[in-house]
PDB file of C-alpha atoms and ligand atoms in Angstrom:
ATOM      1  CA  UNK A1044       3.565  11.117  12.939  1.00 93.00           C
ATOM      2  CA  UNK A1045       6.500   9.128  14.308  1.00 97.00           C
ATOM      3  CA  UNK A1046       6.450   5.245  13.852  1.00 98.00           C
ATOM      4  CA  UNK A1047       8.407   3.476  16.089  1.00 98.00           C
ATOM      5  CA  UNK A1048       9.157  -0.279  16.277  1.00 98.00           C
ATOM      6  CA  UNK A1049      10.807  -2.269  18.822  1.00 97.00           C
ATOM      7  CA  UNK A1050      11.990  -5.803  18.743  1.00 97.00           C
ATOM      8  CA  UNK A1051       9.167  -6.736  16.522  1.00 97.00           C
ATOM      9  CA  UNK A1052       8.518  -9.738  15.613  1.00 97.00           C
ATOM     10  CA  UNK A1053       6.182 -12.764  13.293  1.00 98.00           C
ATOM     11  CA  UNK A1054       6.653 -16.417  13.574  1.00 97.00           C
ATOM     12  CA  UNK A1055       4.348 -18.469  11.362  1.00 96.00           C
ATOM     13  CA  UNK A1056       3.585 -22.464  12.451  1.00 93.00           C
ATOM     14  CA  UNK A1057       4.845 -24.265  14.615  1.00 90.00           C
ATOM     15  CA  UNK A1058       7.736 -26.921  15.601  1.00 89.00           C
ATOM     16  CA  UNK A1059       8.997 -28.394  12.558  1.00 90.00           C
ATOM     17  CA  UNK A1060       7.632 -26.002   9.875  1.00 91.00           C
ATOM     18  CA  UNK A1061       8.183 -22.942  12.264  1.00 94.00           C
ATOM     19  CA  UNK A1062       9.158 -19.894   9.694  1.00 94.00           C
ATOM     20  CA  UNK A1063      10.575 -16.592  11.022  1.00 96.00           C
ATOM     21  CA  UNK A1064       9.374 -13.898   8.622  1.00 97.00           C
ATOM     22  CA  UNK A1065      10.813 -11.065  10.902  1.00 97.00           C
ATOM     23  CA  UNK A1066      13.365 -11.325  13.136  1.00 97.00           C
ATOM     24  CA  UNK A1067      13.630  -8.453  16.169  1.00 97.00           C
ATOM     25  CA  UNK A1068      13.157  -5.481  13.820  1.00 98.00           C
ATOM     26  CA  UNK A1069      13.909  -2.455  15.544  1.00 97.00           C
ATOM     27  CA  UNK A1070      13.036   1.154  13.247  1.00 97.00           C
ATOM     28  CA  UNK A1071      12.377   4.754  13.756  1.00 97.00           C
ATOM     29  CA  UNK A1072      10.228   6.614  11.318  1.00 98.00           C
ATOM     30  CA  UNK A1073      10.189  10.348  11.561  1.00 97.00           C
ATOM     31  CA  UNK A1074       7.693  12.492  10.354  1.00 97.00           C
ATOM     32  CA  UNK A1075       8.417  12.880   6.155  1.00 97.00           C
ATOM     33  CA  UNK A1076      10.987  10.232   5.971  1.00 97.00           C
ATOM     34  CA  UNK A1077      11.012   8.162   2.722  1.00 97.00           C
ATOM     35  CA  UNK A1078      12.428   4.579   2.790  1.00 98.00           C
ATOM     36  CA  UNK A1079      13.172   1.993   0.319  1.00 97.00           C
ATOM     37  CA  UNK A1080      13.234  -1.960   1.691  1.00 97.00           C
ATOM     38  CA  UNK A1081      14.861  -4.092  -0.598  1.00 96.00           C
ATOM     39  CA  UNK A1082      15.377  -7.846  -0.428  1.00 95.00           C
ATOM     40  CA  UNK A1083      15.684 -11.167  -1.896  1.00 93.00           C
ATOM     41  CA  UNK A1084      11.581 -13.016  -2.207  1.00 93.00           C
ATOM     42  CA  UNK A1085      10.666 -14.688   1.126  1.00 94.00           C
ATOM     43  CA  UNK A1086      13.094 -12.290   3.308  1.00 96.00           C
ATOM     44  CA  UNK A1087      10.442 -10.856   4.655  1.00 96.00           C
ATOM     45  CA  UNK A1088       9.049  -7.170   3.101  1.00 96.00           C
ATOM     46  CA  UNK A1089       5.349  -8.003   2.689  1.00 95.00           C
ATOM     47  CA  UNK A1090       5.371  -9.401   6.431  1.00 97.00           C
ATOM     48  CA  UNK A1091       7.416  -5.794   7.795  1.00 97.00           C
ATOM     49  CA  UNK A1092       5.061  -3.870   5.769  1.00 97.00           C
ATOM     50  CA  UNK A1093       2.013  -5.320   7.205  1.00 96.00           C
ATOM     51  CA  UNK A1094       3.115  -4.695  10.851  1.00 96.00           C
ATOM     52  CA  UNK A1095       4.469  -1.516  10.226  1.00 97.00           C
ATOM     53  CA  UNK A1096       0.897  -0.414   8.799  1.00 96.00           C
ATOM     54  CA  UNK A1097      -1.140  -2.639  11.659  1.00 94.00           C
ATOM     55  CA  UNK A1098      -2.655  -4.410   8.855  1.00 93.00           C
ATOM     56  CA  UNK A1099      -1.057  -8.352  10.777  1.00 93.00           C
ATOM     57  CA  UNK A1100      -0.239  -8.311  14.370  1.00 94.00           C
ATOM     58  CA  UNK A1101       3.212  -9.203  15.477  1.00 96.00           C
ATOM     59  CA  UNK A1102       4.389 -12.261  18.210  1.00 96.00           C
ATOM     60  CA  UNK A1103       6.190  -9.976  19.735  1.00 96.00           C
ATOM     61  CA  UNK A1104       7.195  -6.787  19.927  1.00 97.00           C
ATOM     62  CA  UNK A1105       5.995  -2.982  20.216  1.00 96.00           C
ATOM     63  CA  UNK A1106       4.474  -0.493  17.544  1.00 97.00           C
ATOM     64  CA  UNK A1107       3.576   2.801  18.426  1.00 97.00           C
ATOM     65  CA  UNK A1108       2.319   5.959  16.312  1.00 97.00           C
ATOM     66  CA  UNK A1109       3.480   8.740  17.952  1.00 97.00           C
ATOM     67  CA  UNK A1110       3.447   6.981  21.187  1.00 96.00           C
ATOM     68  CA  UNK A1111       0.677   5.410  21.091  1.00 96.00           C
ATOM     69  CA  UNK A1112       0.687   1.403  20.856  1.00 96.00           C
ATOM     70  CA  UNK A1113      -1.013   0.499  17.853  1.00 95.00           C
ATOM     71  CA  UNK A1114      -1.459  -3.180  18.957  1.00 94.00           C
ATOM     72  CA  UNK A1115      -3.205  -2.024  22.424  1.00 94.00           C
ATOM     73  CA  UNK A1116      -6.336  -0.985  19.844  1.00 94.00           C
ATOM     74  CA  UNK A1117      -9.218  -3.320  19.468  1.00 94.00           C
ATOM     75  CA  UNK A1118      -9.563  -4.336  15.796  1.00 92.00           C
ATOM     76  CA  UNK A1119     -12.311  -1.644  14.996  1.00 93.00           C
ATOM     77  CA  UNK A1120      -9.835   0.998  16.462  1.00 94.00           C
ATOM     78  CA  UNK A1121      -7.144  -0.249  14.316  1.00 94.00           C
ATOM     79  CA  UNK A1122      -8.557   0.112  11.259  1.00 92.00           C
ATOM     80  CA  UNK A1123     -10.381   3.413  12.204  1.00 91.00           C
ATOM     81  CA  UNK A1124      -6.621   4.463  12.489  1.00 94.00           C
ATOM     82  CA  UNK A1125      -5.279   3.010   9.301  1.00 94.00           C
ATOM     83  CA  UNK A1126      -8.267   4.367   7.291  1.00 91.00           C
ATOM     84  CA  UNK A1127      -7.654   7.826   9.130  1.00 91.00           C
ATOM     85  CA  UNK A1128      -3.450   7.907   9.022  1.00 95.00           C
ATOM     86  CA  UNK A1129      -2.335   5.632   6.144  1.00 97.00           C
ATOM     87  CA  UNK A1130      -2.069   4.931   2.531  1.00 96.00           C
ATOM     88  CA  UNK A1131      -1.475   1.754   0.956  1.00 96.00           C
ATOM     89  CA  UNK A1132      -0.350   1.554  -2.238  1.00 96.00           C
ATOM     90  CA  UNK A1133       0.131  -2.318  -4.193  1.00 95.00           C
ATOM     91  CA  UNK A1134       1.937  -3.886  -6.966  1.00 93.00           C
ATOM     92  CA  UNK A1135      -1.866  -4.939  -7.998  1.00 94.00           C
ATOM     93  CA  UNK A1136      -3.741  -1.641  -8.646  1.00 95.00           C
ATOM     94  CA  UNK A1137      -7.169  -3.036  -7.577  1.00 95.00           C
ATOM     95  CA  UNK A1138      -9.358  -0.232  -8.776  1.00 97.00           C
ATOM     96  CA  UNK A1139     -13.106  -1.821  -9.050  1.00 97.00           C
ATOM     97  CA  UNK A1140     -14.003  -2.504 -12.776  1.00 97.00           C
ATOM     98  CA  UNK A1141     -17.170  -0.750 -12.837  1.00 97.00           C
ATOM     99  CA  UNK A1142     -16.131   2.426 -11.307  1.00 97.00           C
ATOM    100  CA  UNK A1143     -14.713   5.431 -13.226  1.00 98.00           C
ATOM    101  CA  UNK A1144     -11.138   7.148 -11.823  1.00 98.00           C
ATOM    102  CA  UNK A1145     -13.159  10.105 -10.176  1.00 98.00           C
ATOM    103  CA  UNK A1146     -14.918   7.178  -8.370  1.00 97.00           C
ATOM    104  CA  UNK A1147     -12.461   5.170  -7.248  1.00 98.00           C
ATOM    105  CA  UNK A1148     -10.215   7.695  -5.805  1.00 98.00           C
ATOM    106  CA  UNK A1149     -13.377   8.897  -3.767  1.00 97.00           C
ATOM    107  CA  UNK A1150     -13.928   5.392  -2.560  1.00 95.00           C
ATOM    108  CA  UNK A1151     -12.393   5.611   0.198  1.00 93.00           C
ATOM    109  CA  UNK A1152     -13.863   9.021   1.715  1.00 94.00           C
ATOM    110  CA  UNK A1153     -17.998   6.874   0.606  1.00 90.00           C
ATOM    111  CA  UNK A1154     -16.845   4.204   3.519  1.00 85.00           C
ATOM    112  CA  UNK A1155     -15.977   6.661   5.948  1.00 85.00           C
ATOM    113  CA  UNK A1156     -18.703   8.812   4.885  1.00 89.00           C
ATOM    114  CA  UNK A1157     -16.843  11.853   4.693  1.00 91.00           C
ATOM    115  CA  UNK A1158     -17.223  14.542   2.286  1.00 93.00           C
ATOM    116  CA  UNK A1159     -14.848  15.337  -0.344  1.00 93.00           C
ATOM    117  CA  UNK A1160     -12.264  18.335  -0.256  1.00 96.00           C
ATOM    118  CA  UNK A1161     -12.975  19.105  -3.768  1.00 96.00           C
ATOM    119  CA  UNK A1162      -9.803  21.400  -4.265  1.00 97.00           C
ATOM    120  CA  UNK A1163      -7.593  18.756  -2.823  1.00 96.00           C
ATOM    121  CA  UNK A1164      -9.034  16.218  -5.314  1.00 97.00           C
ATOM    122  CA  UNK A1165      -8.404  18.650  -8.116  1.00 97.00           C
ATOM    123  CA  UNK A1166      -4.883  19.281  -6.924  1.00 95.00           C
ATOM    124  CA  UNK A1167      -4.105  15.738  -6.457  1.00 96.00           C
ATOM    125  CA  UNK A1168      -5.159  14.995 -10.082  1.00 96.00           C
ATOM    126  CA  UNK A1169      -2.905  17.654 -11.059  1.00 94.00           C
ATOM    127  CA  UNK A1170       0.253  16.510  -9.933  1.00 94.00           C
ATOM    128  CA  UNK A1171      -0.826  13.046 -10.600  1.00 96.00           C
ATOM    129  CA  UNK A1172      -1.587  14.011 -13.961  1.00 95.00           C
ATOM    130  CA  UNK A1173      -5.118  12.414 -14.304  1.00 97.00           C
ATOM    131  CA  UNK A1174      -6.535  15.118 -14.521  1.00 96.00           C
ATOM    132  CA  UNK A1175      -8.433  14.471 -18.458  1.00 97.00           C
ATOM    133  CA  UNK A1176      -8.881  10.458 -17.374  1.00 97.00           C
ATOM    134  CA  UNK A1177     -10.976  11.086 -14.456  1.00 98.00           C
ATOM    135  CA  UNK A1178     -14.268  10.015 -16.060  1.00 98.00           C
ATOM    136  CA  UNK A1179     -12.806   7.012 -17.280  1.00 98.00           C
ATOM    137  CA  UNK A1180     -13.188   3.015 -16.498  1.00 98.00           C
ATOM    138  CA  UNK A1181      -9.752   1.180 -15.233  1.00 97.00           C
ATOM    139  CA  UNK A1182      -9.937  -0.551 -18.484  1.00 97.00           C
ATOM    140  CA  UNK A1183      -9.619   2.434 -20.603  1.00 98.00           C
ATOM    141  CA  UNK A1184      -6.574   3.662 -18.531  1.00 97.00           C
ATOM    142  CA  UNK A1185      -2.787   2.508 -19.135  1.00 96.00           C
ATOM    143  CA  UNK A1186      -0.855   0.328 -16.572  1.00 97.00           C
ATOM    144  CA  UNK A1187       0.646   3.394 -14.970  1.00 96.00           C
ATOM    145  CA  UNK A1188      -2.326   5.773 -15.011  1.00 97.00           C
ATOM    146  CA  UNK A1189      -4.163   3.222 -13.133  1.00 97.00           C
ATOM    147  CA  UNK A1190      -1.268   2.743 -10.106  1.00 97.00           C
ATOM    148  CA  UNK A1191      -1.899   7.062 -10.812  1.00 97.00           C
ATOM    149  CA  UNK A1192      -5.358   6.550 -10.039  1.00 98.00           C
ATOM    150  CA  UNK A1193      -4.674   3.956  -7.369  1.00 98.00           C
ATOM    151  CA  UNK A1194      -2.018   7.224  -5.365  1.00 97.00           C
ATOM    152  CA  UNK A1195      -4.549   9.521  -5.530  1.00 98.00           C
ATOM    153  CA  UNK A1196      -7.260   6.981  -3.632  1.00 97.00           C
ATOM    154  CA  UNK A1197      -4.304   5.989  -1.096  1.00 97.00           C
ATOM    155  CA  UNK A1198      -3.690  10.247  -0.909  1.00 97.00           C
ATOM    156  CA  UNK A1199      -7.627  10.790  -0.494  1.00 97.00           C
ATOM    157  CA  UNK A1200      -8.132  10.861   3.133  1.00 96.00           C
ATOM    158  CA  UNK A1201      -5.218  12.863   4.234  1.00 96.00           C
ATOM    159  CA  UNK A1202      -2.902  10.249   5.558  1.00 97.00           C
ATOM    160  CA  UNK A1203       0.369  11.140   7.495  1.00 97.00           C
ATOM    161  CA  UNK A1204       1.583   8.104   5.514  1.00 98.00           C
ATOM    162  CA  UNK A1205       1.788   5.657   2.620  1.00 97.00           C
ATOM    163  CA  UNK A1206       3.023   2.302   2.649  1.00 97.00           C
ATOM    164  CA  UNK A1207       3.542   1.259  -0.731  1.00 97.00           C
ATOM    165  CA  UNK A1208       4.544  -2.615  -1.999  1.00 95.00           C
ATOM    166  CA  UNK A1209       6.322  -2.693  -5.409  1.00 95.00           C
ATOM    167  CA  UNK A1210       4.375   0.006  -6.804  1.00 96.00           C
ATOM    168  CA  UNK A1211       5.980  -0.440 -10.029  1.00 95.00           C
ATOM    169  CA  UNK A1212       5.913  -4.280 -10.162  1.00 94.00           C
ATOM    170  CA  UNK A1213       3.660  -4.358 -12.469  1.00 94.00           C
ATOM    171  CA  UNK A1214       4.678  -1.481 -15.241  1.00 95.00           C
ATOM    172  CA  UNK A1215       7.260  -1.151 -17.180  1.00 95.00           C
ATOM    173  CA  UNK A1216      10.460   0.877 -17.122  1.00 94.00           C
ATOM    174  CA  UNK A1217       9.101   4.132 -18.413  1.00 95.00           C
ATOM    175  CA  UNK A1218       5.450   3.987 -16.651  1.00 95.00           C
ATOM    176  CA  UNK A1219       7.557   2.640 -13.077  1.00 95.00           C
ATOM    177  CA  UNK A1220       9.867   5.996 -13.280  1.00 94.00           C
ATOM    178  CA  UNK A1221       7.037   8.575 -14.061  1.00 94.00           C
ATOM    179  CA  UNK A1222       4.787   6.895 -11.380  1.00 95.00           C
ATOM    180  CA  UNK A1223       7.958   7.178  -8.931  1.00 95.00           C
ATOM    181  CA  UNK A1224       8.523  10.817  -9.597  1.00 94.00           C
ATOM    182  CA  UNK A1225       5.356  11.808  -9.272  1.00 94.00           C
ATOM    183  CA  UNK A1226       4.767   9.586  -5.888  1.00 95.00           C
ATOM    184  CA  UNK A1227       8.096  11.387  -4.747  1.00 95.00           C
ATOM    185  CA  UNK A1228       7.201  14.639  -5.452  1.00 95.00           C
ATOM    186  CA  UNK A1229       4.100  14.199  -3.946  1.00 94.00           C
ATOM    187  CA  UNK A1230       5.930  12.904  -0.922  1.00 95.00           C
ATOM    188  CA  UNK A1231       8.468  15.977  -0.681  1.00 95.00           C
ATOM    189  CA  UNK A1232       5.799  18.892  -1.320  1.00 94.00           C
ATOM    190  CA  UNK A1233       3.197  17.634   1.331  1.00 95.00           C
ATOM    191  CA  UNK A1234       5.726  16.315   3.464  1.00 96.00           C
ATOM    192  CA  UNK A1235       4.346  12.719   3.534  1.00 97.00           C
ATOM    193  CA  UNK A1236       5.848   9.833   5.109  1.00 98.00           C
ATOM    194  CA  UNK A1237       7.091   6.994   2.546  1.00 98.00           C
ATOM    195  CA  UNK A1238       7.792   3.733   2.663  1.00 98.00           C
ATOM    196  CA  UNK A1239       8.321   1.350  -0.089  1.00 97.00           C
ATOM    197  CA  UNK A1240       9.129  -1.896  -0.680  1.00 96.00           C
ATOM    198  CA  UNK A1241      10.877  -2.586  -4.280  1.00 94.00           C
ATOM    199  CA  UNK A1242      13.065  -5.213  -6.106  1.00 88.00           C
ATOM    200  CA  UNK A1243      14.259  -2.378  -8.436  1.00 89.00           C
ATOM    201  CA  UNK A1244      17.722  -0.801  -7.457  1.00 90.00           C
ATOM    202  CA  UNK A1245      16.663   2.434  -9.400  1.00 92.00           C
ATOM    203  CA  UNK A1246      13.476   3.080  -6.874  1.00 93.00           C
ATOM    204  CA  UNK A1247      15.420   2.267  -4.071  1.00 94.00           C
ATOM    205  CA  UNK A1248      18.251   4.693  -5.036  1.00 93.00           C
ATOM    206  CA  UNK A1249      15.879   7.353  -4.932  1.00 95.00           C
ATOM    207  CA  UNK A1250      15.088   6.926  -1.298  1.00 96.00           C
ATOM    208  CA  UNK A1251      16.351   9.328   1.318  1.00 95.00           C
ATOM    209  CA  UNK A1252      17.492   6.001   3.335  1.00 97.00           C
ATOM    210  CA  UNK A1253      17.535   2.567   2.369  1.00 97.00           C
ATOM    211  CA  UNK A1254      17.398  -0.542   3.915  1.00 97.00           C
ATOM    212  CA  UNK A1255      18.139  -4.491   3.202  1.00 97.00           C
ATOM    213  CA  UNK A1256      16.522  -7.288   4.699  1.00 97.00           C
ATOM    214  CA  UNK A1257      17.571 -10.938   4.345  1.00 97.00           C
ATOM    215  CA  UNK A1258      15.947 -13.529   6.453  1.00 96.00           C
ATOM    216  CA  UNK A1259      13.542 -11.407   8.710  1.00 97.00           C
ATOM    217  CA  UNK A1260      16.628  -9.196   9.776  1.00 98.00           C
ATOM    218  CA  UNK A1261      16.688  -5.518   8.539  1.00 98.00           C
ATOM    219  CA  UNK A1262      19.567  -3.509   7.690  1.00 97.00           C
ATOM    220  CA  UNK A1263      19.597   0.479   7.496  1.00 95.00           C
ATOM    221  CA  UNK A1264      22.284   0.558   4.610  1.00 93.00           C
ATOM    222  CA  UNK A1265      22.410   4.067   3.762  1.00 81.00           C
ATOM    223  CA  UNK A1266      21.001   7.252   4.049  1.00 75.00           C
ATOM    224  CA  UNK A1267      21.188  11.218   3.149  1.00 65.00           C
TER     225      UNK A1267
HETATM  226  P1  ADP B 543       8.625 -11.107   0.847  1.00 54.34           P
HETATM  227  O1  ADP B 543       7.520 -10.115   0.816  1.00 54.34           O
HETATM  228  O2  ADP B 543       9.971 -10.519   1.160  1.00 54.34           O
HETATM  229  O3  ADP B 543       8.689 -11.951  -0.384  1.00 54.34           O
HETATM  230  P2  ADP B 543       7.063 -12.355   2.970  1.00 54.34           P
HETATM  231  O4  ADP B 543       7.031 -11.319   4.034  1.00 54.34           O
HETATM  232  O5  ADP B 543       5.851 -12.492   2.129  1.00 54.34           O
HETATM  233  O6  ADP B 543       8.364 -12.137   2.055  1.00 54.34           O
HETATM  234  O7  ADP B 543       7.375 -13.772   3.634  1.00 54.34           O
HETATM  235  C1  ADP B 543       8.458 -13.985   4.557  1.00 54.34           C
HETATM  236  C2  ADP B 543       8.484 -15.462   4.987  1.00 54.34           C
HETATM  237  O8  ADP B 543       7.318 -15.760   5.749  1.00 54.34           O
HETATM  238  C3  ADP B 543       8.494 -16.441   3.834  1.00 54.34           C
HETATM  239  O9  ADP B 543       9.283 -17.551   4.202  1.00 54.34           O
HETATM  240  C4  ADP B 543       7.043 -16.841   3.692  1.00 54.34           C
HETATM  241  O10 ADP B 543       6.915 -18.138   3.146  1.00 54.34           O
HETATM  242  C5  ADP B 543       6.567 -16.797   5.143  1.00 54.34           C
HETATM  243  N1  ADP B 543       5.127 -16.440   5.239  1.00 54.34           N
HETATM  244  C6  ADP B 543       4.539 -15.285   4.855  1.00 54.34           C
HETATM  245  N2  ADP B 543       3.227 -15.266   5.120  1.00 54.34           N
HETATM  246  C7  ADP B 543       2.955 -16.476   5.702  1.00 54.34           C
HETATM  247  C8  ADP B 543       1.763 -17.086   6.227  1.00 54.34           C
HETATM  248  N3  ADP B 543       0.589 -16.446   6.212  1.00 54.34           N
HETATM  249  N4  ADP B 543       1.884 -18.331   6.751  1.00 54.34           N
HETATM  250  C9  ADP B 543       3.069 -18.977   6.772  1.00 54.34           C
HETATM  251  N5  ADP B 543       4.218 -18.464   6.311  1.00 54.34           N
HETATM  252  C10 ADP B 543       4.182 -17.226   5.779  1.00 54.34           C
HETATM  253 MG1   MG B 544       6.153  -9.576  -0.742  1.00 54.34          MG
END
């Protein structure tokens, strides 16, 4: 899947109070990329991420998915894509309460009503290392298995590729790394597109490029 975006834009309000959250981002995404977005609160990372993944629509600009213009879709299109094509992976984990691991990463295959690839599952739990929590509620899960548990439901359907916003906001310094190796390794061996948005210097650095944006305007810093 290539992702490409053109002069893309989002202006909330209007006159006075008139905020530009993006500013004319232009980006290419190839196929099995990973990128890290960094940048200050405000500058504008939630707002990229949601056009990039058609989850907002943008003021102005172009988005297409290997060609195609995501914005031309009606809204039921749209998200038939998304469900189909992309992962999302947040800082919150938001697993349901009541359902165990096993259920939760299947979630997403129940709304589609399609059946489970069993093996996949299994392998997914493997290199997630789940694997012996699968029968268990959130609440009996640490911080990190449950952003673990979280992957494998955003990895469930297949997608070509996962947007991911500060995966490891929310666990500490040990639990962040293991949860970022994994989610890399994952990335590299099924040749997954990645992009994730991070304040931590350490997940950005292990990005193959890496980009800054500061007031709606994005940066491609550096890259391998
Ligand atoms: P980040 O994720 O980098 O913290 P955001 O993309 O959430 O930044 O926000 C970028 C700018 O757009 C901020 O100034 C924010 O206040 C503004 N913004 C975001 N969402 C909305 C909204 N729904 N309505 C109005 N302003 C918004
Ligand atoms: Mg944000």
């Amino acid at each position: 899947m290539k992702i490409e975006a053109k002069e893309l834009s989002k202006i909330y309000g209007k006159g006075e109070s008139q905020v530009t959250a993006l500013d004319r981002v232009s980006l290419r995404i190839m196929q099995g990329d990973f990128l890290s977005i960094t940048g200050p609160s405000g500058s504008g990372k939630s707002t990229l991420l949601h056009l990039l993944s058609g989850l907002d629509e943008p003021t102005c600009g172009r988005l297409t998915y290997d060609g195609k213009d995501i914005y031309s879709l009606s809204d039921r299109e749209r998200s038939a894509f998304r469900r189909r094509s992309i992962g999302f992976v947040f800082q919150q984990f938001h697993l349901l309460p009541v359902l165990t691991a096993r259920e939760n990463i299947l979630m997403p295959l129940l709304l589609d009503k399609k059946q489970p690839d069993e093996a996949y599952f299994q392998r997914l739990s493997q290199l997630l290392g789940i694997g012996s929590r699968l029968s268990h509620l959130p609440c009996e899960l640490s911080g990190g298995q449950q952003q673990r548990v979280a992957i494998a439901r955003a990895l469930i359907a297949k997608p070509d590729v996962i947007f991911a916003d500060e995966p490891t906001g929310n666990l500490d310094s040990k639990s962040g790394g293991e949860v970022m190796e994994m989610l890399r390794a994952i990335q590299k061996e099924m040749g997954k597109t990645l992009v994730i948005i991070t304040h931590d210097s350490r997940v950005a650095g292990m990005a193959d490029r890496r980009l800054s944006i500061v007031d709606g305007v994005l940066t491609e810093v550096a890259g391998r």
